[in-house]
mmCIF file of C-alpha atoms in Angstrom:
data_model
loop_
_atom_site.group_PDB
_atom_site.id
_atom_site.type_symbol
_atom_site.label_atom_id
_atom_site.label_comp_id
_atom_site.label_asym_id
_atom_site.label_seq_id
_atom_site.Cartn_x
_atom_site.Cartn_y
_atom_site.Cartn_z
ATOM 1 C CA MET L 1 -0.149 0.364 0.051
ATOM 2 C CA HIS L 2 1.400 3.602 -1.224
ATOM 3 C CA ARG L 3 1.027 6.174 1.754
ATOM 4 C CA ILE L 4 1.769 9.513 2.248
ATOM 5 C CA ARG L 5 2.032 11.751 5.524
ATOM 6 C CA PHE L 6 1.580 15.437 4.975
ATOM 7 C CA GLU L 7 0.671 18.066 7.228
ATOM 8 C CA LYS L 8 -1.966 20.999 6.288
ATOM 9 C CA THR L 9 -0.857 24.326 8.353
ATOM 10 C CA GLY L 10 -1.487 27.969 8.141
ATOM 11 C CA ARG L 11 -3.809 29.160 5.617
ATOM 12 C CA ALA L 12 -4.409 25.685 3.769
ATOM 13 C CA VAL L 13 -6.608 24.565 7.066
ATOM 14 C CA TRP L 14 -9.367 26.711 5.391
ATOM 15 C CA MET L 15 -9.486 24.341 2.351
ATOM 16 C CA SER L 16 -12.281 21.997 2.259
ATOM 17 C CA HIS L 17 -11.676 18.030 1.819
ATOM 18 C CA LEU L 18 -13.018 17.759 -1.599
ATOM 19 C CA ASP L 19 -10.472 20.980 -2.370
ATOM 20 C CA LEU L 20 -7.807 19.219 -0.724
ATOM 21 C CA MET L 21 -8.390 15.872 -2.999
ATOM 22 C CA ARG L 22 -8.072 17.810 -6.184
ATOM 23 C CA LEU L 23 -4.932 19.378 -4.840
ATOM 24 C CA MET L 24 -3.191 16.326 -4.790
ATOM 25 C CA GLN L 25 -4.265 14.520 -7.802
ATOM 26 C CA ARG L 26 -2.616 17.699 -9.360
ATOM 27 C CA ALA L 27 -0.013 17.392 -7.346
ATOM 28 C CA PHE L 28 0.657 13.810 -8.990
ATOM 29 C CA ARG L 29 0.760 15.016 -12.414
ATOM 30 C CA ARG L 30 2.600 18.195 -12.198
ATOM 31 C CA ALA L 31 5.395 15.765 -10.918
ATOM 32 C CA GLY L 32 4.788 13.522 -13.727
ATOM 33 C CA VAL L 33 3.293 10.333 -11.682
ATOM 34 C CA VAL L 34 0.113 9.086 -12.819
ATOM 35 C CA LEU L 35 -2.438 7.795 -10.515
ATOM 36 C CA HIS L 36 -4.286 4.638 -10.669
ATOM 37 C CA HIS L 37 -7.643 5.423 -12.179
ATOM 38 C CA SER L 38 -10.914 3.170 -12.225
ATOM 39 C CA GLN L 39 -12.568 2.284 -15.539
ATOM 40 C CA GLY L 40 -16.104 2.932 -16.762
ATOM 41 C CA PHE L 41 -17.054 6.138 -17.893
ATOM 42 C CA THR L 42 -15.962 8.669 -15.257
ATOM 43 C CA PRO L 43 -13.087 7.347 -14.081
ATOM 44 C CA HIS L 44 -11.652 8.732 -10.435
ATOM 45 C CA ALA L 45 -7.717 8.196 -8.994
ATOM 46 C CA TYR L 46 -7.806 5.710 -6.492
ATOM 47 C CA VAL L 47 -6.786 8.172 -3.876
ATOM 48 C CA SER L 48 -8.068 8.543 -0.215
ATOM 49 C CA MET L 49 -7.720 10.387 2.986
ATOM 50 C CA LEU L 50 -7.556 8.134 6.039
ATOM 51 C CA LEU L 51 -8.863 10.386 8.140
ATOM 52 C CA PRO L 52 -10.134 13.586 6.346
ATOM 53 C CA LEU L 53 -9.784 16.579 8.254
ATOM 54 C CA SER L 54 -12.273 19.319 9.519
ATOM 55 C CA VAL L 55 -12.018 22.959 7.592
ATOM 56 C CA GLY L 56 -10.104 25.077 9.958
ATOM 57 C CA MET L 57 -8.180 22.395 11.899
ATOM 58 C CA GLU L 58 -4.445 21.934 11.633
ATOM 59 C CA SER L 59 -2.830 18.570 11.055
ATOM 60 C CA VAL L 60 1.082 17.437 11.191
ATOM 61 C CA CYS L 61 0.302 13.951 11.033
ATOM 62 C CA GLU L 62 -2.327 13.498 7.496
ATOM 63 C CA LEU L 63 -2.343 10.335 5.785
ATOM 64 C CA MET L 64 -3.065 9.366 2.525
ATOM 65 C CA GLU L 65 -2.922 6.402 0.416
ATOM 66 C CA TYR L 66 -3.144 5.936 -3.337
ATOM 67 C CA GLU L 67 -2.314 3.647 -6.398
ATOM 68 C CA LEU L 68 0.152 4.187 -9.300
ATOM 69 C CA ASP L 69 0.187 3.658 -13.347
ATOM 70 C CA GLY L 70 3.839 2.179 -13.932
ATOM 71 C CA GLU L 71 6.525 1.904 -11.901
ATOM 72 C CA LEU L 72 7.432 5.456 -11.884
ATOM 73 C CA ALA L 73 7.654 6.522 -7.419
ATOM 74 C CA VAL L 74 6.670 9.768 -6.221
ATOM 75 C CA THR L 75 8.861 11.782 -3.374
ATOM 76 C CA PRO L 76 8.654 14.078 -1.087
ATOM 77 C CA GLU L 77 10.761 16.797 -3.167
ATOM 78 C CA ALA L 78 8.945 15.889 -5.973
ATOM 79 C CA LEU L 79 5.398 16.965 -4.497
ATOM 80 C CA ASN L 80 6.260 19.815 -2.622
ATOM 81 C CA ALA L 81 8.392 21.595 -5.660
ATOM 82 C CA VAL L 82 4.388 21.894 -6.702
ATOM 83 C CA LEU L 83 2.486 22.181 -3.848
ATOM 84 C CA PRO L 84 1.005 25.419 -2.262
ATOM 85 C CA GLU L 85 2.472 27.029 1.120
ATOM 86 C CA GLY L 86 1.287 24.967 4.299
ATOM 87 C CA VAL L 87 0.864 21.762 2.645
ATOM 88 C CA ARG L 88 4.326 19.821 2.519
ATOM 89 C CA VAL L 89 5.000 16.341 2.390
ATOM 90 C CA LEU L 90 6.649 14.572 5.181
ATOM 91 C CA GLU L 91 7.077 11.089 3.663
ATOM 92 C CA VAL L 92 6.606 8.471 1.346
ATOM 93 C CA TYR L 93 6.259 5.201 2.326
ATOM 94 C CA GLU L 94 5.087 1.444 1.995
ATOM 95 C CA SER L 95 2.567 0.048 3.938
ATOM 96 C CA THR L 96 1.112 -3.389 5.093
ATOM 97 C CA ARG L 97 -0.916 -1.931 7.081
ATOM 98 C CA LYS L 98 -5.020 -1.598 7.092
ATOM 99 C CA ALA L 99 -6.535 1.377 7.686
ATOM 100 C CA ARG L 100 -9.155 -0.236 10.130
ATOM 101 C CA GLU L 101 -6.134 -0.552 12.403
ATOM 102 C CA LEU L 102 -6.353 3.230 12.791
ATOM 103 C CA ARG L 103 -8.008 3.853 16.025
ATOM 104 C CA ARG L 104 -6.952 6.406 17.909
ATOM 105 C CA LEU L 105 -5.809 10.410 17.543
ATOM 106 C CA ARG L 106 -3.253 12.570 19.345
ATOM 107 C CA ALA L 107 -4.438 16.353 19.304
ATOM 108 C CA LEU L 108 -3.756 19.428 20.617
ATOM 109 C CA LEU L 109 -6.537 21.679 21.692
ATOM 110 C CA THR L 110 -5.631 25.740 22.466
ATOM 111 C CA LEU L 111 -8.418 27.143 24.651
ATOM 112 C CA GLU L 112 -7.231 31.485 24.387
ATOM 113 C CA TYR L 113 -8.535 33.447 26.736
ATOM 114 C CA ASP L 114 -8.685 37.432 26.726
ATOM 115 C CA GLY L 115 -8.767 37.838 30.531
ATOM 116 C CA ALA L 116 -7.725 35.494 32.980
ATOM 117 C CA VAL L 117 -6.510 32.338 32.352
ATOM 118 C CA PRO L 118 -8.570 29.197 34.297
ATOM 119 C CA GLU L 119 -6.438 27.034 36.451
ATOM 120 C CA PRO L 120 -5.420 23.379 34.304
ATOM 121 C CA ALA L 121 -6.551 21.550 37.090
ATOM 122 C CA ALA L 122 -10.265 22.746 36.712
ATOM 123 C CA ILE L 123 -10.484 21.404 33.516
ATOM 124 C CA THR L 124 -8.536 18.298 34.529
ATOM 125 C CA THR L 125 -11.064 17.868 37.265
ATOM 126 C CA LEU L 126 -14.032 17.993 34.483
ATOM 127 C CA LEU L 127 -12.339 15.515 32.433
ATOM 128 C CA GLU L 128 -12.159 13.118 35.008
ATOM 129 C CA ARG L 129 -15.981 12.983 35.158
ATOM 130 C CA PRO L 130 -17.435 9.768 34.752
ATOM 131 C CA GLU L 131 -19.614 10.845 31.929
ATOM 132 C CA LEU L 132 -19.632 14.035 29.304
ATOM 133 C CA VAL L 133 -22.833 14.707 27.340
ATOM 134 C CA VAL L 134 -22.468 16.822 24.529
ATOM 135 C CA GLU L 135 -24.522 17.088 21.164
ATOM 136 C CA LYS L 136 -22.465 15.447 18.378
ATOM 137 C CA ARG L 137 -23.091 14.446 14.786
ATOM 138 C CA THR L 138 -24.264 10.825 14.343
ATOM 139 C CA LYS L 139 -25.439 8.947 11.689
ATOM 140 C CA ARG L 140 -28.936 9.946 12.823
ATOM 141 C CA GLY L 141 -28.268 13.652 12.958
ATOM 142 C CA MET L 142 -27.552 15.601 15.739
ATOM 143 C CA ALA L 143 -28.055 13.939 19.183
ATOM 144 C CA GLU L 144 -26.864 14.046 22.767
ATOM 145 C CA THR L 145 -24.044 11.811 23.157
ATOM 146 C CA ASP L 146 -21.498 10.712 26.217
ATOM 147 C CA ILE L 147 -17.922 11.226 25.146
ATOM 148 C CA ARG L 148 -16.846 10.186 27.943
ATOM 149 C CA PRO L 149 -15.840 6.701 26.586
ATOM 150 C CA MET L 150 -13.877 8.228 23.740
ATOM 151 C CA LEU L 151 -11.200 10.269 25.214
ATOM 152 C CA HIS L 152 -8.284 8.075 26.764
ATOM 153 C CA ALA L 153 -6.022 10.471 27.720
ATOM 154 C CA TYR L 154 -5.485 13.911 28.444
ATOM 155 C CA HIS L 155 -2.976 16.222 29.600
ATOM 156 C CA VAL L 156 -3.419 20.401 30.728
ATOM 157 C CA GLU L 157 -0.829 22.991 31.320
ATOM 158 C CA ALA L 158 -1.059 26.412 31.161
ATOM 159 C CA ALA L 159 0.502 28.920 28.396
ATOM 160 C CA PRO L 160 0.449 32.490 27.962
ATOM 161 C CA GLY L 161 -3.108 33.408 27.534
ATOM 162 C CA ALA L 162 -4.530 29.883 26.787
ATOM 163 C CA LEU L 163 -4.258 26.826 28.505
ATOM 164 C CA LEU L 164 -3.090 23.931 26.324
ATOM 165 C CA LEU L 165 -5.364 20.616 26.371
ATOM 166 C CA THR L 166 -3.023 17.719 25.047
ATOM 167 C CA CYS L 167 -5.476 14.833 24.387
ATOM 168 C CA GLU L 168 -5.919 11.203 22.627
ATOM 169 C CA VAL L 169 -9.423 10.108 21.259
ATOM 170 C CA SER L 170 -11.411 7.368 19.607
ATOM 171 C CA ALA L 171 -10.292 7.767 15.517
ATOM 172 C CA GLN L 172 -12.615 5.624 14.093
ATOM 173 C CA GLU L 173 -15.927 3.517 14.988
ATOM 174 C CA PRO L 174 -16.472 5.630 17.207
ATOM 175 C CA SER L 175 -14.857 8.832 16.227
ATOM 176 C CA LEU L 176 -14.480 12.248 18.526
ATOM 177 C CA ASN L 177 -13.646 15.509 17.093
ATOM 178 C CA PRO L 178 -11.718 17.058 20.142
ATOM 179 C CA MET L 179 -13.553 20.234 19.388
ATOM 180 C CA LEU L 180 -15.934 18.740 21.488
ATOM 181 C CA LEU L 181 -13.712 18.822 24.318
ATOM 182 C CA ALA L 182 -14.743 22.612 23.910
ATOM 183 C CA ALA L 183 -17.630 22.420 23.747
ATOM 184 C CA ALA L 184 -17.842 20.452 26.732
ATOM 185 C CA ILE L 185 -16.378 22.738 28.949
ATOM 186 C CA GLU L 186 -18.753 25.071 27.751
ATOM 187 C CA ARG L 187 -21.378 23.416 28.679
ATOM 188 C CA TYR L 188 -20.117 21.835 32.317
ATOM 189 C CA LEU L 189 -17.814 24.868 33.233
ATOM 190 C CA PRO L 190 -18.797 27.756 31.102
ATOM 191 C CA GLU L 191 -16.548 30.143 33.535
ATOM 192 C CA ALA L 192 -13.807 28.215 31.630
ATOM 193 C CA LYS L 193 -15.298 28.516 28.414
ATOM 194 C CA PRO L 194 -12.146 30.379 26.197
ATOM 195 C CA ASP L 195 -13.062 33.034 23.608
ATOM 196 C CA PHE L 196 -11.039 31.185 20.497
ATOM 197 C CA VAL L 197 -10.140 27.430 20.190
ATOM 198 C CA ARG L 198 -7.588 26.416 17.781
ATOM 199 C CA CYS L 199 -7.031 22.321 17.232
ATOM 200 C CA ARG L 200 -3.900 20.538 15.734
ATOM 201 C CA ARG L 201 -3.851 17.095 15.258
ATOM 202 C CA LEU L 202 -0.081 15.584 16.024
ATOM 203 C CA GLU L 203 -0.141 12.046 15.404
ATOM 204 C CA MET L 204 -2.400 8.785 13.967
ATOM 205 C CA LEU L 205 -2.642 5.645 16.768
ATOM 206 C CA ASP L 206 -3.726 2.450 16.903
ATOM 207 C CA GLU L 207 -5.564 0.619 19.426
ATOM 208 C CA GLN L 208 -2.513 0.625 21.871
ATOM 209 C CA GLY L 209 -1.563 3.671 21.176
ATOM 210 C CA GLU L 210 1.579 3.527 19.073
ATOM 211 C CA VAL L 211 2.218 5.233 16.120
ATOM 212 C CA PHE L 212 0.394 4.148 12.796
ATOM 213 C CA ARG L 213 1.695 3.904 9.382
#
């Protein structure tokens, strides 16, 4: 299985999933590498993102699978030469691991405050609750959901004007958008509601919490 690990940062975070897919396919063409396409009247390239990234979120660990026609390989340097600012390929490699083995995600939430910054212990105490019910999008629409079972690890520390919340959450079946932790703070601890929240994916993990490649 051919895979690419890349980052999406800066202004590129506002690029949609479909725009990103088109961008990566154009990058292959401009790098002179031919992607394998399906047959039929509407052929499409065999490329897929393992965990599509929400608009507005940064990541330094995105994974994309692809298939090629021919033996010409692609390199990070060739792709980066034709990619825009904010999208940068970090690694091109072969893997035998199945996408279903990707089970967890490590992320960093930066909770920014215009005024006084709450004590980290207040957020830690909240996350230690046995139940955290928030409104979460499901296959049937929005529903009140207990997200606590999907939160596997967390650490909160203070920074100038902010709290840094590093978390490890479920990535598939079920999945938890780390931004819902900010929603839990707003619901259960409104006095600690941040004025702005930024999220960055740090690493993709398997069920044991080991790096997934």
